[in-house]
GROMACS .gro file of C-alpha atoms in nm:
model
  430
    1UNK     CA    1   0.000   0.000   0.000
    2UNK     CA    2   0.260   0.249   0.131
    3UNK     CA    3   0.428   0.151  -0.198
    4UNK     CA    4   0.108   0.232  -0.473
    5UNK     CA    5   0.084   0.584  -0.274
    6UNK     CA    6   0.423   0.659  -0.289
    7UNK     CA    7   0.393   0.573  -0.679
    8UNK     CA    8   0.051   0.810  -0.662
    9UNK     CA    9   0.232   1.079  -0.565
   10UNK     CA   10   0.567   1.071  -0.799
   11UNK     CA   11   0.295   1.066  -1.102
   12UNK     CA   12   0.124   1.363  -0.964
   13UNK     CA   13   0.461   1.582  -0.901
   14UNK     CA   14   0.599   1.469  -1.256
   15UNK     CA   15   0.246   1.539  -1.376
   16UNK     CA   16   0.230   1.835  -1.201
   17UNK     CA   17   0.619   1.920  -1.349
   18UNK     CA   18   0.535   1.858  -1.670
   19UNK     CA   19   0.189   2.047  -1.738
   20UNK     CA   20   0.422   2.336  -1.659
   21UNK     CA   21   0.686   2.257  -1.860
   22UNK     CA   22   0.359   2.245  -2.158
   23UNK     CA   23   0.254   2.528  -1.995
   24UNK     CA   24   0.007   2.700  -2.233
   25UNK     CA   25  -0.163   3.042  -2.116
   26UNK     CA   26  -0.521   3.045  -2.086
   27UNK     CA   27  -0.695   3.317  -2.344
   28UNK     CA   28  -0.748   3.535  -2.024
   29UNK     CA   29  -0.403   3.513  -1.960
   30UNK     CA   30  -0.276   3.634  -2.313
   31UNK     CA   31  -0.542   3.879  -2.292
   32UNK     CA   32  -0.410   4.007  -1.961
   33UNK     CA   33  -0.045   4.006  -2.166
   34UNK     CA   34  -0.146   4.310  -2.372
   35UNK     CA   35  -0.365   4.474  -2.110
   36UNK     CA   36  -0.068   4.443  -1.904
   37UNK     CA   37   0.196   4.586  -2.200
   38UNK     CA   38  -0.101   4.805  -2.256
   39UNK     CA   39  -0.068   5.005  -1.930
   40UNK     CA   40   0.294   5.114  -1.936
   41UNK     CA   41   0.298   5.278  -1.522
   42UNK     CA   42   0.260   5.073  -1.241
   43UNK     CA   43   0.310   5.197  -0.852
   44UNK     CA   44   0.549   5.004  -0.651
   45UNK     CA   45   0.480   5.018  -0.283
   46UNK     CA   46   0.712   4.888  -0.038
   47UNK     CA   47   0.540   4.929   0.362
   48UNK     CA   48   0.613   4.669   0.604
   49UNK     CA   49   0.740   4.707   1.001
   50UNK     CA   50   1.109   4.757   0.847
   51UNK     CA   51   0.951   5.121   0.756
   52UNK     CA   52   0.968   5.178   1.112
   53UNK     CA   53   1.335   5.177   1.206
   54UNK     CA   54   1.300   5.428   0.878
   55UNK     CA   55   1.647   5.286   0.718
   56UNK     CA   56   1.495   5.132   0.426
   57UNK     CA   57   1.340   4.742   0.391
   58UNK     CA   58   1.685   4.576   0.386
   59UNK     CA   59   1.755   4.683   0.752
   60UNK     CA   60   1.706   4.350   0.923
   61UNK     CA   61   2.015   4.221   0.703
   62UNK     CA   62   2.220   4.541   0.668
   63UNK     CA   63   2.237   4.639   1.003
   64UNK     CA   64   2.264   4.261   1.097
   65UNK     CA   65   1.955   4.272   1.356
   66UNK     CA   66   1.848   3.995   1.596
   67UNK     CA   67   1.551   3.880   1.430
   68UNK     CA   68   1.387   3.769   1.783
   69UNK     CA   69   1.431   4.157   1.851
   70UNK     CA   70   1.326   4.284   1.524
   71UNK     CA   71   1.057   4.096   1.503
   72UNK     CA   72   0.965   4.317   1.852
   73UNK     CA   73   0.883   4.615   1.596
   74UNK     CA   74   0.535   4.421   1.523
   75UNK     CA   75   0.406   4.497   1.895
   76UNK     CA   76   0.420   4.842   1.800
   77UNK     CA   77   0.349   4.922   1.471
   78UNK     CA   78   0.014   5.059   1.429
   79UNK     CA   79   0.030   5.322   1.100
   80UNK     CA   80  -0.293   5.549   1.191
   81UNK     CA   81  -0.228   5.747   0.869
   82UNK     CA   82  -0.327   5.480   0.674
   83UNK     CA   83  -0.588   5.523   0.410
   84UNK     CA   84  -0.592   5.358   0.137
   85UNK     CA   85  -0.839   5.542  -0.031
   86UNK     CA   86  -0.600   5.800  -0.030
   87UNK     CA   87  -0.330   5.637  -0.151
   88UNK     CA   88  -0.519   5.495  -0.439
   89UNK     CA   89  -0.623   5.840  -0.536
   90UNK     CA   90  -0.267   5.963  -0.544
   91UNK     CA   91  -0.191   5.680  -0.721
   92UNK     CA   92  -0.440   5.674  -0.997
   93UNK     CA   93  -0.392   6.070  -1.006
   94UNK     CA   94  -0.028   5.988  -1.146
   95UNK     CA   95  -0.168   5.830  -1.424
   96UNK     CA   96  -0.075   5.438  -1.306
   97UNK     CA   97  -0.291   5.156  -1.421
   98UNK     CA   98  -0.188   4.913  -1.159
   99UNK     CA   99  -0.007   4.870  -0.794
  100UNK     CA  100   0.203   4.622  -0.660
  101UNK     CA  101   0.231   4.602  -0.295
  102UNK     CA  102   0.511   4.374  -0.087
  103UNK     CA  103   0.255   4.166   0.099
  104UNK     CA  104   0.586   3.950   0.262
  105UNK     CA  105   0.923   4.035   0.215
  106UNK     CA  106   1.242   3.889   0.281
  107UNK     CA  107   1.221   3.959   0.661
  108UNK     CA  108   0.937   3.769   0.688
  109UNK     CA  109   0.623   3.986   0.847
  110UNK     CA  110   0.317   3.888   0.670
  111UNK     CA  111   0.122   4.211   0.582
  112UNK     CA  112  -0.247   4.063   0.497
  113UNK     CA  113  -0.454   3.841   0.746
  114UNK     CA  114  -0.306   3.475   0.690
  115UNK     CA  115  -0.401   3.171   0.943
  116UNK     CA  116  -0.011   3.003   0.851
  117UNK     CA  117   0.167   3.272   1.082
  118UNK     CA  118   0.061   3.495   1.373
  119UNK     CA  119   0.355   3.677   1.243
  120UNK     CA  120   0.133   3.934   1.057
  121UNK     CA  121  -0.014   4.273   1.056
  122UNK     CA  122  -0.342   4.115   1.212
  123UNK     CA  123  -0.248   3.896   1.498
  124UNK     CA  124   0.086   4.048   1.614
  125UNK     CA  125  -0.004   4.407   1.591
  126UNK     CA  126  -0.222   4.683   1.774
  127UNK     CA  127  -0.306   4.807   1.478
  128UNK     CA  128  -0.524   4.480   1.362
  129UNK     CA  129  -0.656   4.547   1.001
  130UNK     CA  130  -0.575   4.384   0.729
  131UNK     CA  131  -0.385   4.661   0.497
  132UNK     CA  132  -0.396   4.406   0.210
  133UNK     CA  133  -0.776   4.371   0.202
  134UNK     CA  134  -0.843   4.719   0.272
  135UNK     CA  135  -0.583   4.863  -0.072
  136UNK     CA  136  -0.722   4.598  -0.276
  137UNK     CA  137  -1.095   4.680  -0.236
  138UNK     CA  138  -0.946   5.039  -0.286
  139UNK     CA  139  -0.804   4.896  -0.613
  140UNK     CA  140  -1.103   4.779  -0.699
  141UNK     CA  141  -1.302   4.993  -0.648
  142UNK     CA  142  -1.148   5.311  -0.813
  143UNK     CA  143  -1.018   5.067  -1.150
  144UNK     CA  144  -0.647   4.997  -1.023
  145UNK     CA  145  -0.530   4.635  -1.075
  146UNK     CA  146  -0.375   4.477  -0.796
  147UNK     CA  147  -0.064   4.291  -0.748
  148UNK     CA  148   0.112   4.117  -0.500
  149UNK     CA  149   0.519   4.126  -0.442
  150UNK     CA  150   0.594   3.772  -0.235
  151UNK     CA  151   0.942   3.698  -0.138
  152UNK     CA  152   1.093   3.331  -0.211
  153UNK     CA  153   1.405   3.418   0.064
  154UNK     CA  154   1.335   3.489   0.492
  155UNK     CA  155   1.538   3.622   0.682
  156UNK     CA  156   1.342   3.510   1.004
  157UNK     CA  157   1.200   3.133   0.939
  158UNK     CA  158   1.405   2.888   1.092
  159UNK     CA  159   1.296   2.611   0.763
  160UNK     CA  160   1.425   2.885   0.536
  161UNK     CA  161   1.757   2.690   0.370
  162UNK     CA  162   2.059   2.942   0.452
  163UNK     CA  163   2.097   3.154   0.161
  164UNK     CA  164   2.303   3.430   0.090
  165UNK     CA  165   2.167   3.688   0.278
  166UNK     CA  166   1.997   3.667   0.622
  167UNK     CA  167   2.287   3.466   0.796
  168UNK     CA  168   2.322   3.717   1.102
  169UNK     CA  169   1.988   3.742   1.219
  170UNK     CA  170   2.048   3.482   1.499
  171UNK     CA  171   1.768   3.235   1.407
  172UNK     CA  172   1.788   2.875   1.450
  173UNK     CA  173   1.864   2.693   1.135
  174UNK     CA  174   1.611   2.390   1.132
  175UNK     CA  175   1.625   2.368   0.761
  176UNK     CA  176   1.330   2.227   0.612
  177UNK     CA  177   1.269   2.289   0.253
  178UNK     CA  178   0.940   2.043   0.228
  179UNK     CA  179   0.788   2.298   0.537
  180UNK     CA  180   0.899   2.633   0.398
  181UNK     CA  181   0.796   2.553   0.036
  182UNK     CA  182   0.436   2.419   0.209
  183UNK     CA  183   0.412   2.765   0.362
  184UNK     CA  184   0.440   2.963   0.063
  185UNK     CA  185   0.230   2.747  -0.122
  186UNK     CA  186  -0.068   2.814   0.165
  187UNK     CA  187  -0.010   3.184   0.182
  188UNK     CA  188  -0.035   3.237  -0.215
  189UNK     CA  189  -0.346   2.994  -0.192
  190UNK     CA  190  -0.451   3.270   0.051
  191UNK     CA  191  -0.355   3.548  -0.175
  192UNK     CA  192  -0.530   3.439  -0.480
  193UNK     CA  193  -0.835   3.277  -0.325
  194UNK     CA  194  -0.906   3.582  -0.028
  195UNK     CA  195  -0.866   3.887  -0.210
  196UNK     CA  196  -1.025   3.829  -0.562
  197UNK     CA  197  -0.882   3.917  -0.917
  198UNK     CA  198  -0.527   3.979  -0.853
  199UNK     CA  199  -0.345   4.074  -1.139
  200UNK     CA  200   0.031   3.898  -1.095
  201UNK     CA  201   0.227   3.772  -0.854
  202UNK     CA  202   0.586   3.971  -0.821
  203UNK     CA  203   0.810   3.711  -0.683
  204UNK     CA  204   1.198   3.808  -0.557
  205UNK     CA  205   1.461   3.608  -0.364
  206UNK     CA  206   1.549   3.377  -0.643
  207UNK     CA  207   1.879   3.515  -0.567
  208UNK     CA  208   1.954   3.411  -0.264
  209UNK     CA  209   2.014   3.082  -0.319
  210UNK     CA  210   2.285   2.879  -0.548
  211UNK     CA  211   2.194   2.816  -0.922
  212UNK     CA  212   2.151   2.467  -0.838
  213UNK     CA  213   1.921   2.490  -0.594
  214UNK     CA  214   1.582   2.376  -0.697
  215UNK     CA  215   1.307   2.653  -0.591
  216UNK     CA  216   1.062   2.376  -0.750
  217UNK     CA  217   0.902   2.658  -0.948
  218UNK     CA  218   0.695   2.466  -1.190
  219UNK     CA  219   0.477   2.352  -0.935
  220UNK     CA  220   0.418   2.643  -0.779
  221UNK     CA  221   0.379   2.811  -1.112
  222UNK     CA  222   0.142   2.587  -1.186
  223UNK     CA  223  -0.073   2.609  -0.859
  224UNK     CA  224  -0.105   3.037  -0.893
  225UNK     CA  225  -0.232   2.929  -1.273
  226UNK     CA  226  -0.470   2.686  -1.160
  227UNK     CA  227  -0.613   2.911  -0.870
  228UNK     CA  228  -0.581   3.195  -1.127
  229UNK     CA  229  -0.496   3.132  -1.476
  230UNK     CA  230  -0.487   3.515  -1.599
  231UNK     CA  231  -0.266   3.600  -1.287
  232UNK     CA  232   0.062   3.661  -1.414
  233UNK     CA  233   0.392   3.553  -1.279
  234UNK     CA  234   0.738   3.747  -1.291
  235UNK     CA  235   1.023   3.651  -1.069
  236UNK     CA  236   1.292   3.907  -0.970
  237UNK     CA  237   1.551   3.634  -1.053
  238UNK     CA  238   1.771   3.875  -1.278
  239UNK     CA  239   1.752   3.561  -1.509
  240UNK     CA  240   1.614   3.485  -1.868
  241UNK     CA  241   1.251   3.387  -1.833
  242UNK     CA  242   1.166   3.036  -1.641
  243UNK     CA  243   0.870   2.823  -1.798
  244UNK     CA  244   0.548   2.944  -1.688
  245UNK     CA  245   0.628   3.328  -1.641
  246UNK     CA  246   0.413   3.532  -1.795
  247UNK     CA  247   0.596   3.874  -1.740
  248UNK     CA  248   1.011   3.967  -1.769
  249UNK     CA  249   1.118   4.224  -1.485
  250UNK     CA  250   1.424   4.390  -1.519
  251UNK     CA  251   1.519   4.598  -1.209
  252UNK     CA  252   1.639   4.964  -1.198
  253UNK     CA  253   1.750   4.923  -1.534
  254UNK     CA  254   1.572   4.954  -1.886
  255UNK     CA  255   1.546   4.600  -2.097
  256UNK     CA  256   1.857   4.558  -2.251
  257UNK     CA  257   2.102   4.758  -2.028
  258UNK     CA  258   2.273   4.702  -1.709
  259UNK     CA  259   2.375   5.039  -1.518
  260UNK     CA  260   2.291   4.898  -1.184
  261UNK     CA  261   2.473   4.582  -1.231
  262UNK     CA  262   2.208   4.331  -1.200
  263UNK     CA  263   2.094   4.199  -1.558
  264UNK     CA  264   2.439   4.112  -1.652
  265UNK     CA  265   2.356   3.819  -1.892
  266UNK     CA  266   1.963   3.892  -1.877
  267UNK     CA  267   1.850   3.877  -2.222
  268UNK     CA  268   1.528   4.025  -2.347
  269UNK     CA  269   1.271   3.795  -2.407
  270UNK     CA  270   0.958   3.855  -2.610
  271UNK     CA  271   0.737   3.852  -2.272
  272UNK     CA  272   0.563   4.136  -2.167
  273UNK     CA  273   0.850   4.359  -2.013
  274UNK     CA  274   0.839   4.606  -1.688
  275UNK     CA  275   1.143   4.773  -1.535
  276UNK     CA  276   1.080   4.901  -1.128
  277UNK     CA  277   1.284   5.143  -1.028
  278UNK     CA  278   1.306   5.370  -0.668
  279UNK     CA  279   1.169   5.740  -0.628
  280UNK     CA  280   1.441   5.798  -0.470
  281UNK     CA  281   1.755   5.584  -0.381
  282UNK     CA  282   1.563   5.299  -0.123
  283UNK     CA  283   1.220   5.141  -0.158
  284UNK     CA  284   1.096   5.125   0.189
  285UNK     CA  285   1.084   5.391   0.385
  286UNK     CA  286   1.428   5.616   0.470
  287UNK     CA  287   1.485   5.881   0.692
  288UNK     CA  288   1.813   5.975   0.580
  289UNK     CA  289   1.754   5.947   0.190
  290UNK     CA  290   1.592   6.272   0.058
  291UNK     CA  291   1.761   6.173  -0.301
  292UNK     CA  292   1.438   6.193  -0.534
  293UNK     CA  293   1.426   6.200  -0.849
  294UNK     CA  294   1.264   6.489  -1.049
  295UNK     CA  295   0.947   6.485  -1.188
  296UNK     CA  296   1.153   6.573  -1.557
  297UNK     CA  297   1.378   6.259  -1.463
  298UNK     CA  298   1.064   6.026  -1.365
  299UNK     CA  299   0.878   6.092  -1.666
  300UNK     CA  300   1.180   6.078  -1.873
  301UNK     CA  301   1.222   5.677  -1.735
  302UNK     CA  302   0.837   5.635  -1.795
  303UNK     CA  303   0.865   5.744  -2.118
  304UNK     CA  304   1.199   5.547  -2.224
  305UNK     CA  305   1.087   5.220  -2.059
  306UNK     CA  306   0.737   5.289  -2.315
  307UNK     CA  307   1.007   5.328  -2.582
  308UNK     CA  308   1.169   4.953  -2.526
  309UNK     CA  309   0.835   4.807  -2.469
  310UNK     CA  310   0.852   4.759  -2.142
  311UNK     CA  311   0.634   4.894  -1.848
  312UNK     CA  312   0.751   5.143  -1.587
  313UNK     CA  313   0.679   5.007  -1.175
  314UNK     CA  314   0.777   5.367  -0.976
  315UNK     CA  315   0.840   5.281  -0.621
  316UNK     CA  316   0.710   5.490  -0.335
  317UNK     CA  317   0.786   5.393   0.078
  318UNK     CA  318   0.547   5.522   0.272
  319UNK     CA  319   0.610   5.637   0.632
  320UNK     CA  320   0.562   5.447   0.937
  321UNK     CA  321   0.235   5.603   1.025
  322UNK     CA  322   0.077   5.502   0.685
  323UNK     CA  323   0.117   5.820   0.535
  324UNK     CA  324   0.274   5.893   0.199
  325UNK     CA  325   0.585   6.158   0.198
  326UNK     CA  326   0.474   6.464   0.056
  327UNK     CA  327   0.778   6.426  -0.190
  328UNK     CA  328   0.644   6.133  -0.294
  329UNK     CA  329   0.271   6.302  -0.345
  330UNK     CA  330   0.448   6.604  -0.536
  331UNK     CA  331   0.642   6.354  -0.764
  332UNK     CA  332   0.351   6.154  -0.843
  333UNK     CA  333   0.088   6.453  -0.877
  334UNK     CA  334   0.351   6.612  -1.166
  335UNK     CA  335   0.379   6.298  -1.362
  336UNK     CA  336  -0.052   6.271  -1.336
  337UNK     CA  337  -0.041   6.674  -1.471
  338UNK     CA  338   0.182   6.531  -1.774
  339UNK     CA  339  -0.008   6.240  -1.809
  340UNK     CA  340  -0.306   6.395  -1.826
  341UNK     CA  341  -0.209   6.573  -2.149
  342UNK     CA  342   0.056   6.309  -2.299
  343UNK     CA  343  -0.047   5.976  -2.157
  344UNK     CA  344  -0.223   5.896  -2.467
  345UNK     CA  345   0.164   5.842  -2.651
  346UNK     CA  346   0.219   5.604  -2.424
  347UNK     CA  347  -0.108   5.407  -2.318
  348UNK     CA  348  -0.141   5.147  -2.576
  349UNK     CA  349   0.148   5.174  -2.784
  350UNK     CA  350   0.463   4.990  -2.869
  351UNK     CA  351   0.814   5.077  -2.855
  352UNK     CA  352   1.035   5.153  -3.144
  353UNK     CA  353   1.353   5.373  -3.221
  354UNK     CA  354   1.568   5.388  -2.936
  355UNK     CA  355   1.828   5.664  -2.953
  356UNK     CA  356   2.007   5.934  -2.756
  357UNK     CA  357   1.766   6.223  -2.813
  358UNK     CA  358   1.448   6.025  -2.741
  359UNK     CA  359   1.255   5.748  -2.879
  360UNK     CA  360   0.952   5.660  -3.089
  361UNK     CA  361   0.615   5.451  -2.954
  362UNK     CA  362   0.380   5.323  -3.201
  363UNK     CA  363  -0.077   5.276  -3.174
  364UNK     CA  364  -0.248   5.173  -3.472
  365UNK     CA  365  -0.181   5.464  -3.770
  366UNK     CA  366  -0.009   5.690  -3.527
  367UNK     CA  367   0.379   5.720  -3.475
  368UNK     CA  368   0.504   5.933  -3.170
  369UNK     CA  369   0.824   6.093  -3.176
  370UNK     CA  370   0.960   6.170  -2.835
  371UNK     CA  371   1.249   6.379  -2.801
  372UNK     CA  372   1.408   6.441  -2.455
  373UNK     CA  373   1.727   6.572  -2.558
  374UNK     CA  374   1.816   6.743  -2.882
  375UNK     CA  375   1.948   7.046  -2.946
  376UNK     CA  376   1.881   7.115  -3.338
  377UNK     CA  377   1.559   7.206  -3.540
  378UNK     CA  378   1.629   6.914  -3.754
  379UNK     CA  379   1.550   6.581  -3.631
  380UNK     CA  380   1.660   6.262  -3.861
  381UNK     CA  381   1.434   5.977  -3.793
  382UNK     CA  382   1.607   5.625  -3.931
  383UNK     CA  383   1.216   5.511  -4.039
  384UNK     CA  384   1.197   5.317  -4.336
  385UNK     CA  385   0.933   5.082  -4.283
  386UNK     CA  386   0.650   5.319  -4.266
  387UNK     CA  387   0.502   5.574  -4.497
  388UNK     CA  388   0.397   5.924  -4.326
  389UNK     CA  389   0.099   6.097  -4.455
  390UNK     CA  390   0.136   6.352  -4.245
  391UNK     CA  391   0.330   6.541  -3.953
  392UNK     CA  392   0.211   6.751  -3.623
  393UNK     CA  393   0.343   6.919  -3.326
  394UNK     CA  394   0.129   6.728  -3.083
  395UNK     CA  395   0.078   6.975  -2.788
  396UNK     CA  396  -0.074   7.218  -3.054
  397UNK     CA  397  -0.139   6.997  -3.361
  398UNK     CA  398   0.066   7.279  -3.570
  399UNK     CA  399   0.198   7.096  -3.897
  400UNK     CA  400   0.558   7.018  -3.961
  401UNK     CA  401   0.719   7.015  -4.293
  402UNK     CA  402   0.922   6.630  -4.353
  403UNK     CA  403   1.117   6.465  -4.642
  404UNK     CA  404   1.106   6.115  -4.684
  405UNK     CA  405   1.378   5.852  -4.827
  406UNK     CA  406   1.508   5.533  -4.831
  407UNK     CA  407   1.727   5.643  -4.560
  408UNK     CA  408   1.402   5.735  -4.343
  409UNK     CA  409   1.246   6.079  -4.227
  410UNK     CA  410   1.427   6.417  -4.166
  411UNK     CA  411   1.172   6.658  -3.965
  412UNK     CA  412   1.188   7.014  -3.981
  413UNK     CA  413   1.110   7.113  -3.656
  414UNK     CA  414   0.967   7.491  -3.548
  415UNK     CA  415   1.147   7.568  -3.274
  416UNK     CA  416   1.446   7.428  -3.030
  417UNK     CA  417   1.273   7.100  -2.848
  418UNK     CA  418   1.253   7.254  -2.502
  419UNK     CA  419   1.002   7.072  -2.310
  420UNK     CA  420   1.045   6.797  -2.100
  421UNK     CA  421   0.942   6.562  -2.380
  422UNK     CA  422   0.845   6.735  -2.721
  423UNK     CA  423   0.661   6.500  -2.955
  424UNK     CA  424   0.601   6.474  -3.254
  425UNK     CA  425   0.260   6.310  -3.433
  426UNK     CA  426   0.333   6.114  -3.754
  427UNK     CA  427   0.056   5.974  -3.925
  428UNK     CA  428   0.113   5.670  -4.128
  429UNK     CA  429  -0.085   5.589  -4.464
  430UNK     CA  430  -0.216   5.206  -4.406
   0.00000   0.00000   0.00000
């Protein structure tokens, strides 16, 4: 007997294995693909009890932190600023289509209502509410999408495999890869069944461990299909896509490049693409970091990231009461006034030219022509598999005078590009 069930269950893991392996995306899945490349801004969030000690969400490991005293934060975090209707005004003022908020990360606290720990924001804090619930019926209700940011590392779980990180925290190393890999399992069963449509899962910790450890990804893959199967899946692994990921993230760096020194070797895959990147230097919450970015800057990265395809995710770390740094809320209410006018260049289209004065994005019969940084009234644009009918000034509509070759386009512009992003309208002849 023992022996039949222990063939019972090989079949169903190598079943389980391969259906990933074949894994084909539902329709609603491919759907959620474009809608997804369609939305090109996303709002980070990164809010946990590591936003207390207001030294960014890596403190546990950086400062190398008892976790049995760190984990002492929890008795008194209760963020009475907190209001998520707020927050998902601000957010959806900025123009964003969708939020992803860190509902566990790497140090462990649970920040949503789950019966697998009492570490969490309900059971081990005054504060008692379930911030997970409450921004996703936010979401919901004023059109956001919602997604979830899960870490695969811990920093506080003694079944947690040493990794790379998280070896000073003074826990007691009972590995047990069987329990930890259980517990994630339950939790995203709670996150996908509790909280209804959830747009992806943001996974990140891959890292942390060897390349030859095996994270058994196609079977939890497979599981956040099943519960949802037009959830999408990207993993922060800095590697090319894994079977059954839906989405490529690249972080703080465009697709293609690697400034920050983390997609060495990360090549672009045709998957939709999305690049996160800070407001300032740390996503959670700092004290000491007053480093943001200007709202020229920010839309400058929305608007290149639209120009390789890819999706920009804008961190913001909101302060230990709950409430959103005014910075932040300045940053995010200037890219909304510029979105306002110019978000239809981006919404919807695909990327194109990439060069050192701007780029191009592409919808239907329309061509955009984004330059951030030239200093000439006559633009040469290396186009030769279009034909233009005819060319605008978009802020005004005014008409532009163009000559077209076999080389491509030269535009004769009206004035010295000034703006933060002047564009151009070219309208293509089917």
């Amino acid at each position: 007997m023992k022996n039949k069930l222990l063939c019972f269950c090989l079949v169903l893991l190598v079943s389980s294995v391969y259906a990933q392996m074949d894994y084909q995306p539902s329709s609603g899945n491919l759907e959620a693909r474009e809608e997804f490349r369609d939305n090109k801004f996303g709002i980070f969030v990164h809010y946990g009890i590591y936003s207390m000690l207001a030294n960014g969400e890596w403190v546990l490991e950086n400062e190398k932190l008892r976790q049995s005293e760190y984990a002492k934060l929890a008795g008194g975090f209760c963020p009475s600023r907190f209001d998520a209707a707020q927050w998902v005004s601000a957010f959806k003022a900025s123009g964003a289509k969708y939020v992803c908020f860190t509902t566990r990360h790497h140090d462990g606290f649970s920040m949503f209502d789950t019966k697998f720990s009492d570490y969490n924001i309900v059971k081990a804090t005054p504060f008692k509410r379930d911030i997970v619930k409450e921004l996703v019926d936010e979401c919901h209700k004023q059109g956001l999408k919602i997604h979830f940011y899960y870490s695969h590392a811990d920093w506080g779980r003694e079944d947690y495999p040493v990794g790379s990180t998280g070896k000073n925290t003074g826990r007691r190393m009972k590995e047990n890869w069987d329990s930890y890999y259980k517990f994630m399992n339950n939790q995203l069963t709670e996150l996908l069944t509790n909280y209804g449509q959830v747009g992806a899962i943001w996974f990140d910790g891959h890292w942390d461990q060897d390349k030859d450890f095996d994270w058994r990804l196609p079977e939890q893959y497979n599981l956040i299909h099943r519960l949802q199967p037009d959830c999408l899946i990207g993993n922060n692994h800095h590697l090319a896509p894994i079977k059954g990921e839906d989405i490529q993230i690249f972080e703080r760096d465009l697709p293609g490049e690697n400034k920050a020194g983390f997609s060495s070797g990360q090549p672009v895959a045709s998957l939709p693409l999305e690049t996160c990147e800070t407001m300032n230097s740390t996503w959670g919450y700092s004290i000491k970091d007053d480093n943001y970015k200007s709202v020229e800057t920010l839309i400058h990265l929305l608007v290149k990231a639209a120009g390789k395809n890819a999706n920009l995710l804008l961190n913001v770390g909101p302060q230990p009461d709950g409430k959103l740094p005014d910075a932040t809320v300045e940053r995010l209410k200037g890219i909304g006034d510029w979105m306002r006018i110019y978000g239809e260049t981006l919404y919807g289209t695909r990327g194109g030219i990439v060069r050192d004065w701007g780029v191009t994005t592409k919808k239907k019969d329309k061509l955009y022509v984004h330059i951030l940084d030239w200093k000439d009234k006559v633009l040469f644009l290396p186009v030769t598999d279009v034909v233009i009918k005819k060319a605008f000034v978009f802020k005004d509509k005014s008409k532009l005078s163009f000559i077209q070759n076999k080389q491509g386009v030269i535009l004769q512009l009206p004035e010295l590009p000034s703006e933060i992003d002047y564009i151009v309208e070219l309208q293509l002849k089917d």
